[in-house]
Coordinates of C-alpha atoms in Angstrom, one line a residue:
M602 CA -0.3 1.7 -1.2
E603 CA 1.4 -0.1 -2.0
L604 CA -2.2 -1.9 -1.5
C605 CA -1.4 -4.6 0.8
S606 CA -4.8 -5.1 2.4
D607 CA -6.4 -5.6 -0.8
R608 CA -4.1 -8.5 -1.7
A609 CA -4.8 -10.0 1.7
V610 CA -8.6 -10.2 1.2
A611 CA -8.3 -11.7 -2.4
T612 CA -6.0 -14.3 -1.1
L613 CA -7.7 -15.2 2.2
E614 CA -11.1 -15.7 0.3
M615 CA -9.5 -18.7 -1.4
S616 CA -8.9 -20.5 1.9
Q617 CA -11.3 -23.4 2.8
D618 CA -12.9 -23.4 6.1
K619 CA -12.0 -26.5 8.2
S620 CA -14.4 -27.8 11.0
N621 CA -13.1 -31.1 12.0
D622 CA -12.0 -31.3 15.7
D623 CA -8.6 -33.0 14.9
E624 CA -7.5 -29.9 12.7
P625 CA -5.6 -27.0 14.1
F626 CA -7.5 -23.9 14.6
S627 CA -10.6 -25.4 13.2
S628 CA -13.1 -23.7 15.9
D629 CA -12.2 -20.3 14.3
G630 CA -13.1 -21.1 10.8
N631 CA -14.9 -17.9 10.2
Y632 CA -11.9 -16.1 11.2
E633 CA -10.4 -17.2 7.8
S634 CA -13.2 -16.0 5.6
L635 CA -16.0 -13.8 6.7
P636 CA -19.5 -15.2 6.7
P637 CA -22.1 -13.4 4.1
H638 CA -24.2 -11.9 7.0
V639 CA -21.1 -9.7 8.1
S640 CA -21.9 -5.9 7.2
V641 CA -20.0 -3.7 4.7
T642 CA -19.2 -1.6 7.9
T643 CA -17.3 -4.4 9.3
H644 CA -14.9 -4.7 6.2
M645 CA -14.5 -0.9 6.1
T646 CA -13.6 -0.6 9.7
A647 CA -11.0 -3.4 9.7
G648 CA -9.6 -2.3 6.4
A649 CA -9.3 1.4 7.4
V650 CA -7.5 0.3 10.7
A651 CA -5.1 -2.0 8.7
G652 CA -4.7 0.5 6.1
I653 CA -3.8 3.4 8.6
L654 CA -1.3 1.3 10.7
E655 CA 0.2 -0.2 7.3
H656 CA 1.2 3.1 6.3
T657 CA 2.2 4.7 9.7
V658 CA 4.2 2.1 11.4
M659 CA 7.0 2.2 8.8
Y660 CA 6.4 5.7 7.8
P661 CA 10.3 6.8 8.4
V662 CA 11.5 4.3 6.1
D663 CA 9.0 5.6 3.5
S664 CA 10.3 8.9 3.9
V665 CA 13.9 7.7 3.3
K666 CA 12.7 5.8 0.2
T667 CA 11.3 8.9 -1.3
R668 CA 14.6 10.9 -0.8
M669 CA 16.8 8.0 -1.9
Q670 CA 14.7 8.0 -5.3
S671 CA 15.8 11.5 -6.0
L672 CA 17.5 11.6 -9.4
Q673 CA 19.8 14.5 -8.6
P674 CA 19.8 14.7 -4.7
D675 CA 21.3 17.6 -2.8
P676 CA 24.8 16.7 -1.6
N677 CA 23.4 17.0 2.0
A678 CA 20.8 14.3 1.1
Q679 CA 22.8 11.5 -0.4
Y680 CA 22.7 8.2 1.6
R681 CA 24.1 4.7 1.3
S682 CA 21.5 2.9 3.6
V683 CA 18.3 3.2 5.2
Y684 CA 19.9 3.1 8.6
E685 CA 22.4 6.0 7.6
A686 CA 19.7 8.0 6.1
L687 CA 17.6 7.9 9.2
K688 CA 20.3 8.6 11.6
K689 CA 21.6 11.6 9.3
I690 CA 18.0 13.0 9.0
I691 CA 17.5 13.0 12.7
R692 CA 20.9 14.4 13.5
T693 CA 20.7 17.3 11.0
E694 CA 16.9 18.1 10.7
G695 CA 15.4 16.9 14.0
I696 CA 13.9 13.8 15.5
F697 CA 10.4 14.4 13.9
R698 CA 11.5 15.1 10.4
P699 CA 11.2 11.5 9.1
L700 CA 7.5 11.9 10.2
R701 CA 6.7 14.8 8.1
G702 CA 3.7 14.2 5.9
L703 CA 2.4 11.6 8.2
N704 CA -0.8 13.7 9.0
I705 CA -2.0 13.5 5.2
T706 CA -1.1 9.8 4.9
M707 CA -3.5 8.9 7.9
M708 CA -6.0 11.2 6.6
G709 CA -5.8 9.5 3.1
A710 CA -5.1 5.9 4.0
G711 CA -8.3 5.4 6.3
P712 CA -11.2 6.4 3.7
A713 CA -9.1 4.8 0.8
H714 CA -8.8 1.4 2.5
A715 CA -12.5 1.6 3.7
L716 CA -13.8 2.3 0.3
Y717 CA -11.5 -0.4 -1.2
F718 CA -12.9 -3.0 1.1
A719 CA -16.5 -1.8 0.6
C720 CA -16.2 -1.9 -3.1
Y721 CA -14.2 -5.1 -3.2
E722 CA -16.7 -7.0 -1.2
R723 CA -19.7 -5.7 -3.2
V724 CA -18.4 -6.3 -6.5
K725 CA -16.7 -9.9 -5.7
R726 CA -20.0 -11.0 -4.2
S727 CA -22.2 -9.8 -7.3
L728 CA -19.8 -11.2 -9.7
S729 CA -19.3 -14.5 -8.0
D730 CA -23.1 -15.0 -7.7
V731 CA -23.2 -14.6 -11.8
I732 CA -20.0 -16.7 -12.4
Q733 CA -20.1 -19.4 -9.7
S734 CA -23.5 -19.3 -8.2
G735 CA -22.0 -17.7 -5.0
G736 CA -18.9 -19.8 -4.8
N737 CA -15.3 -18.5 -5.1
S738 CA -14.3 -17.2 -8.5
H739 CA -10.8 -16.2 -9.4
L740 CA -12.3 -13.8 -12.1
A741 CA -14.5 -12.2 -9.6
N742 CA -11.8 -11.8 -7.3
G743 CA -9.5 -10.2 -9.9
V744 CA -12.2 -7.9 -11.4
A745 CA -13.3 -6.7 -8.1
G746 CA -9.6 -6.0 -6.8
S747 CA -9.0 -4.0 -10.1
V748 CA -12.4 -1.7 -9.5
A749 CA -11.5 -1.3 -6.0
T750 CA -8.0 -0.3 -6.8
V751 CA -9.3 2.4 -8.9
L752 CA -11.4 4.0 -6.3
H753 CA -8.5 3.4 -3.6
D754 CA -6.0 5.3 -5.7
A755 CA -8.3 8.1 -6.6
V756 CA -8.4 8.8 -2.7
M757 CA -4.8 8.1 -2.1
N758 CA -3.0 9.8 -5.1
P759 CA -3.6 13.5 -3.8
A760 CA -2.4 12.4 -0.4
E761 CA 0.9 10.7 -1.9
V762 CA 1.6 13.9 -3.8
I763 CA 1.4 16.2 -0.6
K764 CA 3.3 13.6 1.4
Q765 CA 6.2 13.0 -1.0
R766 CA 6.7 16.8 -1.5
M767 CA 6.7 17.2 2.1
Q768 CA 9.4 14.3 2.5
M769 CA 11.9 15.7 0.2
Y770 CA 15.1 17.3 1.4
N771 CA 14.6 21.3 1.8
S772 CA 11.0 20.9 1.2
P773 CA 9.7 24.7 0.6
Y774 CA 6.2 23.9 2.3
R775 CA 5.6 24.8 6.0
G776 CA 2.8 22.4 6.4
L777 CA 0.1 20.3 5.0
W778 CA -2.2 23.2 4.1
D779 CA 0.4 25.3 2.8
C780 CA 1.5 22.5 0.4
V781 CA -2.0 22.1 -0.6
R782 CA -2.7 25.9 -1.4
S783 CA 0.9 26.4 -3.1
V784 CA 0.4 23.3 -5.3
T785 CA -3.3 24.2 -6.2
Y786 CA -2.2 28.0 -7.1
T787 CA 1.1 27.1 -9.1
E788 CA 0.1 23.9 -10.8
G789 CA -3.8 23.4 -10.6
I790 CA -6.0 20.7 -9.2
G791 CA -4.6 18.4 -11.9
A792 CA -1.1 18.2 -10.2
F793 CA -2.7 15.9 -7.7
Y794 CA -3.5 13.3 -10.1
R795 CA -0.3 13.8 -12.5
S796 CA 0.8 10.3 -11.4
Y797 CA -2.6 8.6 -11.2
S798 CA -2.1 6.3 -14.4
T799 CA 1.4 5.5 -13.3
Q800 CA 0.0 4.4 -9.9
L801 CA -2.6 2.2 -11.5
T802 CA -0.2 0.9 -14.0
M803 CA 2.2 -0.2 -11.0
N804 CA -0.4 -1.8 -8.9
I805 CA -1.5 -4.3 -11.8
P806 CA 1.9 -6.1 -11.9
F807 CA 2.3 -5.4 -8.1
Q808 CA -0.9 -7.3 -7.2
A809 CA -0.1 -10.2 -9.8
V810 CA 3.4 -10.9 -8.6
H811 CA 2.3 -10.6 -5.0
F812 CA -0.6 -13.0 -5.7
I813 CA 1.8 -15.6 -7.4
T814 CA 4.4 -15.4 -4.7
Y815 CA 2.0 -15.6 -1.8
E816 CA 0.5 -18.8 -3.3
L817 CA 3.8 -20.4 -3.8
M818 CA 4.8 -19.7 -0.1
Q819 CA 1.6 -21.0 1.0
E820 CA 1.9 -24.2 -0.8
Q821 CA 5.1 -24.8 1.1
L822 CA 4.2 -23.2 4.6
N823 CA 0.5 -24.0 4.7
P824 CA -0.4 -26.8 2.0
E825 CA -3.7 -27.8 4.1
R826 CA -4.8 -24.1 4.1
H827 CA -5.7 -24.0 7.8
Y828 CA -5.8 -20.7 9.6
H829 CA -2.1 -20.1 10.7
P830 CA -1.3 -16.4 11.4
G831 CA 2.5 -17.2 11.1
S832 CA 2.5 -18.4 7.7
H833 CA 0.0 -15.7 6.5
I834 CA 2.4 -13.0 7.9
L835 CA 5.7 -14.7 6.4
S836 CA 4.0 -15.5 3.1
G837 CA 2.8 -11.9 2.8
A838 CA 5.9 -10.2 3.8
A839 CA 8.0 -12.4 1.3
A840 CA 5.5 -11.7 -1.5
G841 CA 5.4 -7.8 -0.7
A842 CA 9.2 -7.8 -0.8
V843 CA 9.3 -9.5 -4.3
S844 CA 6.5 -7.3 -5.7
A845 CA 8.1 -4.2 -4.2
A846 CA 11.3 -5.0 -5.9
V847 CA 10.0 -5.7 -9.2
T848 CA 8.0 -2.7 -9.5
T849 CA 10.5 -0.3 -8.2
P850 CA 11.0 1.4 -11.7
L851 CA 7.3 2.4 -11.8
D852 CA 7.6 3.8 -8.3
V853 CA 10.8 5.9 -9.3
C854 CA 8.6 7.2 -12.1
K855 CA 5.8 7.9 -9.8
T856 CA 8.0 9.8 -7.5
L857 CA 9.3 11.9 -10.1
L858 CA 5.8 13.0 -11.4
N859 CA 4.6 13.6 -7.8
T860 CA 7.7 15.6 -6.5
Q861 CA 8.4 17.4 -10.1
E862 CA 12.2 17.3 -8.9
N863 CA 13.3 20.9 -9.9
V864 CA 17.0 20.1 -10.2
A865 CA 16.4 17.2 -12.2
L866 CA 14.0 18.9 -14.6
S867 CA 16.2 21.8 -15.0
S868 CA 19.2 19.9 -15.9
M869 CA 17.1 18.2 -18.7
N870 CA 16.0 21.6 -19.8
I871 CA 12.3 20.6 -19.1
S872 CA 10.2 23.8 -18.6
G873 CA 6.9 23.7 -17.0
H874 CA 5.8 20.5 -15.3
L875 CA 6.7 17.0 -16.4
T876 CA 3.7 14.9 -17.2
G877 CA 2.8 11.2 -18.6
M878 CA 4.3 8.1 -17.6
A879 CA 6.5 8.0 -21.0
N880 CA 8.0 11.2 -20.3
A881 CA 8.9 10.2 -16.7
F882 CA 10.5 7.0 -18.1
R883 CA 12.6 8.8 -20.6
T884 CA 13.8 11.4 -17.9
V885 CA 14.7 8.6 -15.4
Y886 CA 16.7 6.9 -18.0
Q887 CA 18.4 9.9 -19.5
L888 CA 19.5 11.1 -16.1
G889 CA 20.4 7.8 -14.3
G890 CA 20.4 5.1 -16.8
A891 CA 19.1 1.6 -16.0
A892 CA 20.2 1.8 -12.4
G893 CA 18.2 4.9 -12.0
F894 CA 15.0 2.7 -12.2
F895 CA 16.0 0.9 -9.0
K896 CA 17.0 3.9 -6.9
G897 CA 15.6 3.3 -3.4
V898 CA 14.7 -0.2 -4.1
Q899 CA 16.4 -1.1 -0.4
A900 CA 14.3 1.2 1.4
R901 CA 11.2 0.2 -0.6
V902 CA 11.6 -3.5 0.2
I903 CA 12.3 -2.9 3.7
Y904 CA 9.2 -0.7 4.1
Q905 CA 7.0 -3.2 2.2
M906 CA 7.9 -6.4 4.0
P907 CA 6.9 -5.3 7.6
S908 CA 4.1 -3.1 6.2
T909 CA 2.3 -6.3 4.6
A910 CA 2.7 -8.5 7.5
I911 CA 1.2 -5.5 9.7
A912 CA -1.7 -5.2 7.2
W913 CA -2.3 -8.9 7.4
S914 CA -2.2 -9.4 11.1
V915 CA -4.2 -6.2 11.8
Y916 CA -6.8 -6.7 9.2
E917 CA -7.4 -10.6 10.5
F918 CA -7.5 -9.3 14.0
F919 CA -10.0 -6.7 13.5
K920 CA -12.0 -8.9 11.1
Y921 CA -12.3 -11.7 13.8
F922 CA -12.9 -9.1 16.7
L923 CA -15.7 -7.2 14.9
T924 CA -17.5 -10.4 13.5
K925 CA -17.5 -12.1 17.0
Q926 CA -18.8 -8.9 18.4
Q927 CA -21.6 -8.7 15.9
E928 CA -22.4 -12.4 16.7
Q929 CA -22.6 -11.8 20.4
E930 CA -24.9 -8.7 19.9
A931 CA -27.2 -10.7 17.5
G932 CA -27.3 -13.7 19.8
P933 CA -27.7 -17.3 18.5
R934 CA -28.6 -17.5 14.9
P935 CA -31.7 -19.7 14.2
L936 CA -31.0 -23.0 12.5

């Protein structure tokens, strides 16, 4: 995660509904911001679908990113570019190898994003009622996003650990359940949350940079804040790229904590398992220097840009579709 759909909601709620006939897309004002009567189920369903597609469509690039972040990769797993990596992986390991771990990602992304949206909407609405008497509040959006992120990452972190271990070159696990059993038996349940604090720490600056970049882009591309899919997608993709690049050092540390890369840890004479963000930072620097913190940045940015665009477009479409469907089933609302 990186958590694209959460940033989409926070930003969309700032948009103002336009209803004048001479303004573009004015007839679909509710598409920009869901009306209060829409159920939590709508938010959860739209978010779950967007989250699953966001993580799966660009999954092969995510696999490359994990390998490129290896601090001491096997000679057969050293790549100069994303394209070269995908071509080499498919040629030497099979066409489906870049998709290894996709099953656990889908299993985690659906409920994680559904929980995020349910929590976000409930907390945001409750705080907005107190702070702004029901109006939009930046503080409420920020607090709601932070609380929701804690829940989202609590669900996704175990899935991330399993996914990244299965993505690594020469992964010793035969499949999903073999990985779960092996990690639980050898390292304990805590292994699935070893990078949880790093994940949360990464998401705070990620969301801040994303929000600022998105707003700057919207001021240039969509100053009137009408509903305009193209500007939302373009702004989101640009914001996702900048955020991904800036937070790559934390993502490298998270990958090291998740994979417990044996060759790298052995070269540092680290016995047992590496724990803690500070130890991860120290290990990355000692093995790769400052450049080590930006391993895989190309793949991370290439993954994040279309993923963010997908999350925006899919979430918006399903939000619109489900809202219209509910309105049709309920019939005309009394004045």
